[in-house]
Amino acid sequence: MGDREQPTDRVFLVTGATGRVGTEAVSLLARDARRPEVRIATRDIDGPWVGLMKRFAPQRVRPVRLDVDDADGPEAALDGVTDLIVVPPLMPDMEGWHARVAEAARAGGCTHIVKVSVTGARAADSDPPPGAIPTQHFLGEEALRASGVPTTAIRPTIFAQHFTGVPALYQPGADRFFLPTGDAPVAFLDCRDIALMALAVLWSPPQARERHAGQSYELTGPHGIRARDVAEILSAVAGRPITHVDGRDTYRAHAADAGLPEGPLRVYAEAAEGHFGGVETDAFEAVTARRPRTFAEFAADHAAVFASRSTG
Ligand SMILES: NC(=O)c1ccc[n+]([C@@H]2O[C@H](COP(=O)([O-])OP(=O)(O)OC[C@H]3O[C@@H](n4cnc5c(N)ncnc54)[C@H](OP(=O)(O)O)[C@@H]3O)[C@@H](O)[C@H]2O)c1
């Protein structure tokens, strides 16, 4: 039997902590045998989800207030933080906000930042030019790198969790999913692997961590899969046919009829053009010594979402 790990004095802070990636990062940190302090940055420190997350490790998980729209800066939240994971909401001034966060992190004693960016983030004058979201994320990356705090960017592709969190795409228990990606492959990525990658970078031994400073890592799932493959996988998990409904207009009409927000329809349109089919897992495998989860593993782990409601 191995020795029990000594508690670390490192202090982690996760922005976007109540979101899909952030929750996974907090969950990993809460279970970590090194028992770090975990600050969960949120606009509502008394919210029910925050209350739930505190229960992950009541002695060590601490909510701190952070609203990117507030005039109050992030200084108080970041004071004493050694390891920072930035999962930002999209905001008009990504560059300015990231610069303020980096400055507060530096002043607070932070030794490394991992930023969750987006696939294809690059400068606006690149050829071909990036879309609006990758451009904004790249400005955020650059602001962090310019601060002098060692920074690593992770650039994930489309999350598999769209199937559990975008109701216009899929609603729990439904027999159909609406995904206007035609026959194009998409290398869906599980959010749990983004959190795993971020933490693997931060917990790397010092020399390896130094090598991650200034790096940007593209990250996708292990296979590009087509919507018809998704239908097969979901049907197998649910034990009944779950069919694919294609077409942008159909998706839009379905969302409108059901009174659902459209979700990231533009991203699906780009996917239909083949922009999210490539596979890039080398960095993930090198840093974590694992391969990212397949879509089939994601579906199996969320089987309850795909089970028929009528069977209770
Ligand atoms: N969806 C994708 O497929 C995809 C792919 C690649 C990259 N990304 C990037 O991933 C990030 C989103 O990650 P996610 O899906 O994990 O997030 P999410 O589930 O959408 O959660 C958003 C988080 O942002 C926080 N937030 C919202 N408004 C805020 C504000 N004004 N101030 C401070 N915090 C605020 C919320 O925290 P509170 O409500 O607790 O304050 C929440 O935890 C974005 O940067 C996106 O561009 C997404």
XYZ file of C-alpha atoms and ligand atoms in Angstrom:
360
model
C 0.000 0.000 0.000
C 1.429 3.403 -0.956
C 2.040 6.249 1.463
C -0.782 8.731 1.800
C 0.059 11.876 -0.205
C 1.139 14.870 1.850
C -1.218 17.831 1.434
C 0.078 20.433 -0.980
C 0.103 24.139 -0.183
C -0.879 24.973 -3.763
C -4.063 26.959 -4.319
C -6.033 26.418 -7.550
C -8.641 28.776 -8.928
C -11.024 27.865 -11.740
C -12.960 30.583 -13.584
C -16.181 29.415 -15.231
C -16.121 26.888 -12.394
C -19.836 26.108 -12.529
C -19.741 25.462 -16.288
C -19.155 22.226 -18.160
C -15.343 22.268 -18.175
C -15.003 24.062 -14.832
C -17.157 21.587 -12.934
C -15.014 18.725 -14.194
C -11.824 20.523 -13.145
C -13.207 21.184 -9.669
C -14.351 17.580 -9.366
C -10.846 16.303 -10.222
C -9.213 18.709 -7.778
C -11.681 17.829 -5.022
C -10.742 14.142 -5.394
C -7.011 14.814 -5.637
C -5.051 13.015 -2.917
C -2.688 16.001 -2.674
C -5.653 17.912 -1.236
C -5.096 21.387 -2.749
C -7.293 24.365 -1.905
C -9.783 24.865 -4.749
C -11.355 28.252 -5.383
C -14.443 28.207 -7.552
C -14.988 31.550 -9.228
C -18.647 32.339 -9.826
C -21.051 35.265 -10.017
C -23.279 33.678 -7.371
C -21.415 32.218 -4.425
C -24.710 31.168 -2.788
C -26.108 29.412 -5.865
C -27.335 25.789 -5.573
C -24.705 24.385 -7.959
C -21.981 26.107 -5.945
C -23.457 24.590 -2.778
C -23.274 21.169 -4.423
C -19.659 21.681 -5.473
C -18.655 22.690 -1.942
C -19.826 19.257 -0.873
C -17.246 17.679 -3.192
C -14.629 18.537 -0.506
C -16.088 20.837 2.157
C -12.735 21.621 3.805
C -11.017 22.709 0.609
C -13.534 23.971 -1.951
C -14.099 27.679 -1.516
C -16.391 29.856 -3.681
C -15.093 33.318 -4.609
C -17.026 36.007 -6.455
C -15.981 36.873 -9.974
C -18.058 38.597 -12.642
C -16.294 39.662 -15.810
C -18.822 42.506 -16.156
C -18.109 43.980 -12.702
C -16.064 47.106 -12.232
C -14.442 45.320 -9.281
C -11.391 43.536 -10.573
C -10.404 39.913 -9.961
C -7.662 40.858 -7.442
C -9.384 39.588 -4.280
C -10.320 36.255 -5.853
C -6.780 35.693 -7.149
C -4.791 36.711 -4.096
C -2.624 33.741 -3.068
C -3.606 31.585 -6.048
C -0.671 29.528 -7.364
C -2.405 27.689 -10.234
C -5.063 29.279 -12.423
C -7.434 27.680 -14.923
C -9.181 30.273 -17.066
C -12.447 29.158 -18.674
C -13.881 32.466 -19.862
C -17.393 33.274 -21.021
C -17.375 35.045 -24.377
C -17.303 38.777 -23.771
C -16.759 41.888 -25.891
C -13.324 42.689 -24.481
C -11.555 39.329 -24.207
C -8.154 40.983 -24.479
C -8.739 43.545 -21.720
C -10.298 41.055 -19.319
C -7.556 38.480 -19.778
C -4.950 41.206 -19.253
C -6.598 42.233 -15.959
C -6.791 38.612 -14.814
C -3.148 38.004 -15.693
C -2.011 41.102 -13.835
C -4.012 40.142 -10.740
C -2.701 36.579 -10.988
C 0.895 37.797 -11.213
C 0.433 40.133 -8.243
C -1.244 37.353 -6.266
C 1.668 34.926 -6.696
C 0.402 32.726 -9.525
C 3.053 30.459 -11.049
C 1.199 29.048 -14.084
C -2.012 29.736 -16.019
C -3.882 27.322 -18.266
C -6.410 28.970 -20.532
C -9.233 27.101 -22.235
C -9.327 28.671 -25.685
C -10.892 27.297 -28.864
C -9.729 25.286 -31.839
C -8.120 27.362 -34.583
C -7.447 30.377 -32.352
C -5.026 32.581 -34.266
C -4.274 36.176 -35.135
C -6.876 38.123 -37.138
C -4.405 38.654 -39.985
C -3.718 34.918 -40.427
C -4.377 33.210 -43.742
C -7.075 31.943 -43.817
C -8.518 34.470 -41.368
C -10.095 33.009 -38.224
C -13.752 33.451 -37.303
C -14.859 35.868 -34.601
C -14.658 33.448 -31.649
C -11.148 32.094 -32.389
C -9.981 35.669 -32.967
C -11.306 36.787 -29.581
C -9.836 33.793 -27.763
C -6.471 34.389 -29.415
C -6.450 37.961 -28.107
C -7.127 36.524 -24.651
C -4.261 34.032 -25.037
C -1.901 36.791 -26.124
C -2.850 38.992 -23.171
C -2.050 36.163 -20.755
C 1.258 35.353 -22.471
C 2.250 39.034 -22.414
C 1.818 39.197 -18.631
C 4.950 37.194 -17.938
C 3.066 34.524 -15.971
C 3.880 31.194 -17.662
C 0.802 30.330 -19.714
C -0.427 27.306 -21.646
C -3.421 27.476 -23.985
C -5.637 24.474 -24.698
C -7.679 24.792 -27.888
C -10.577 22.351 -27.728
C -12.915 21.421 -30.545
C -16.724 20.944 -30.248
C -17.742 19.391 -26.927
C -19.542 16.023 -26.900
C -21.551 17.605 -24.079
C -23.621 19.466 -26.684
C -25.715 16.272 -26.647
C -26.505 16.823 -22.968
C -26.526 20.632 -22.875
C -27.922 21.975 -26.171
C -31.656 21.200 -26.054
C -32.268 22.147 -29.705
C -29.806 19.383 -30.611
C -31.132 16.764 -28.214
C -33.600 16.616 -25.364
C -33.332 13.842 -22.751
C -35.274 10.751 -23.727
C -35.983 11.913 -27.303
C -35.924 9.510 -30.236
C -34.283 12.006 -32.611
C -31.394 14.421 -32.554
C -31.100 17.470 -34.785
C -27.590 18.077 -36.087
C -27.149 19.931 -39.387
C -23.695 18.571 -40.139
C -24.609 16.448 -43.173
C -22.085 13.702 -43.770
C -19.128 15.616 -42.333
C -17.053 14.006 -39.591
C -16.752 15.792 -36.234
C -14.098 14.829 -33.660
C -16.319 15.474 -30.615
C -14.311 16.035 -27.448
C -15.422 15.177 -23.917
C -15.192 18.147 -21.506
C -13.760 15.835 -18.880
C -10.666 15.481 -21.055
C -10.223 19.256 -21.277
C -10.203 19.456 -17.484
C -7.845 16.488 -17.297
C -5.441 18.122 -19.745
C -5.491 21.452 -17.875
C -4.680 19.762 -14.587
C -2.056 17.469 -16.089
C -0.215 20.560 -17.350
C -0.408 22.264 -13.958
C 0.674 19.182 -11.985
C 3.555 18.395 -14.364
C 7.007 18.173 -12.773
C 8.732 21.590 -12.842
C 10.879 21.046 -15.946
C 8.000 19.624 -17.957
C 5.758 22.457 -16.822
C 8.343 24.965 -17.994
C 8.211 23.353 -21.412
C 4.425 23.860 -21.519
C 4.823 27.605 -20.913
C 4.044 29.578 -24.058
C 2.624 26.486 -25.807
C -0.821 26.136 -27.384
C -2.285 22.681 -27.733
C -5.089 21.808 -30.130
C -7.307 19.112 -28.635
C -9.961 16.904 -30.242
C -11.640 13.587 -29.608
C -9.912 10.482 -30.968
C -12.088 9.996 -34.081
C -13.979 12.112 -36.557
C -17.464 10.593 -36.526
C -20.423 11.290 -38.806
C -23.955 11.942 -37.612
C -24.999 8.482 -38.796
C -22.295 6.975 -36.525
C -23.637 9.090 -33.674
C -27.130 7.705 -34.356
C -25.801 4.141 -34.190
C -23.980 4.793 -30.927
C -26.922 6.526 -29.247
C -29.305 3.780 -30.409
C -27.025 1.125 -28.920
C -26.774 3.009 -25.634
C -30.526 3.671 -25.445
C -31.619 0.220 -26.617
C -34.000 1.727 -29.194
C -33.536 3.656 -32.448
C -32.412 7.259 -32.048
C -32.374 8.824 -35.487
C -30.505 11.719 -37.009
C -32.400 14.681 -38.435
C -30.265 16.756 -40.784
C -30.651 20.208 -42.304
C -30.132 23.719 -41.082
C -33.666 24.919 -41.806
C -35.140 21.851 -40.125
C -32.955 22.447 -37.064
C -34.026 26.079 -36.932
C -37.729 25.235 -37.358
C -37.510 22.552 -34.665
C -35.890 24.975 -32.209
C -38.541 27.617 -32.958
C -41.472 25.152 -32.717
C -40.204 23.806 -29.404
C -39.425 27.298 -28.053
C -35.762 26.387 -27.568
C -32.719 28.604 -27.980
C -30.977 27.940 -31.281
C -27.670 27.104 -29.665
C -24.455 27.195 -31.663
C -26.056 26.720 -35.098
C -23.218 28.643 -36.746
C -20.709 26.211 -35.327
C -22.712 23.276 -36.710
C -22.772 24.986 -40.110
C -18.976 25.224 -40.002
C -18.842 21.576 -38.957
C -20.954 20.674 -42.006
C -18.221 22.251 -44.124
C -15.722 19.848 -42.568
C -13.946 22.280 -40.221
C -14.129 20.040 -37.129
C -13.303 16.623 -38.541
C -9.529 16.645 -37.987
C -8.021 14.682 -35.112
C -5.281 16.170 -32.922
C -4.558 14.164 -29.816
C -0.738 14.058 -29.691
C -0.368 16.757 -27.040
C -3.109 15.239 -24.886
C -1.524 11.801 -25.052
C 1.949 13.162 -24.309
C 0.805 15.213 -21.319
C -1.752 12.858 -19.763
C -0.415 9.449 -20.917
C -3.971 8.597 -21.969
C -6.036 8.929 -25.099
C -9.131 11.118 -25.053
C -12.513 9.468 -24.533
C -14.423 8.286 -27.576
C -17.938 9.499 -28.309
C -19.107 5.964 -27.485
C -17.602 6.272 -23.984
C -19.249 9.657 -23.538
C -22.611 8.210 -24.605
C -22.280 5.170 -22.341
C -21.380 7.376 -19.363
C -24.491 9.497 -20.012
C -26.804 6.580 -20.815
C -29.516 7.928 -18.521
C -29.887 11.006 -20.749
C -30.582 8.828 -23.796
C -32.835 6.299 -22.054
C -36.511 6.463 -22.956
C -38.580 8.569 -20.545
C -41.537 6.209 -20.922
C -39.600 3.306 -19.427
C -38.949 5.465 -16.380
N -19.028 24.616 -26.456
C -18.010 24.197 -27.174
O -18.140 23.230 -27.948
C -16.681 24.887 -27.048
C -15.611 24.412 -27.811
C -14.347 25.004 -27.652
C -14.187 26.041 -26.745
N -15.252 26.485 -26.020
C -15.027 27.577 -25.068
O -15.261 27.073 -23.748
C -15.734 28.144 -22.920
C -17.060 27.735 -22.296
O -16.804 26.662 -21.452
P -17.998 25.883 -20.776
O -18.875 25.312 -21.852
O -17.417 24.989 -19.763
O -18.793 27.036 -20.071
P -20.335 27.038 -19.776
O -20.794 25.668 -19.369
O -21.021 27.737 -20.895
O -20.340 27.938 -18.474
C -20.097 29.290 -18.556
C -19.450 29.693 -17.255
O -19.094 31.037 -17.396
C -19.462 31.698 -16.203
N -19.885 33.051 -16.560
C -20.882 33.413 -17.397
N -20.977 34.758 -17.437
C -20.020 35.225 -16.598
C -19.619 36.512 -16.193
N -20.245 37.612 -16.617
N -18.581 36.611 -15.320
C -17.953 35.519 -14.852
N -18.298 34.269 -15.176
C -19.316 34.127 -16.048
C -20.592 30.924 -15.548
O -20.375 30.970 -14.142
P -21.462 31.509 -13.050
O -22.830 31.418 -13.668
O -21.272 30.572 -11.899
O -21.014 32.878 -12.738
C -20.359 29.514 -16.072
O -19.669 28.752 -15.126
C -15.917 29.365 -23.815
O -14.762 30.156 -23.672
C -15.994 28.729 -25.204
O -15.610 29.636 -26.216
C -16.484 25.932 -26.142
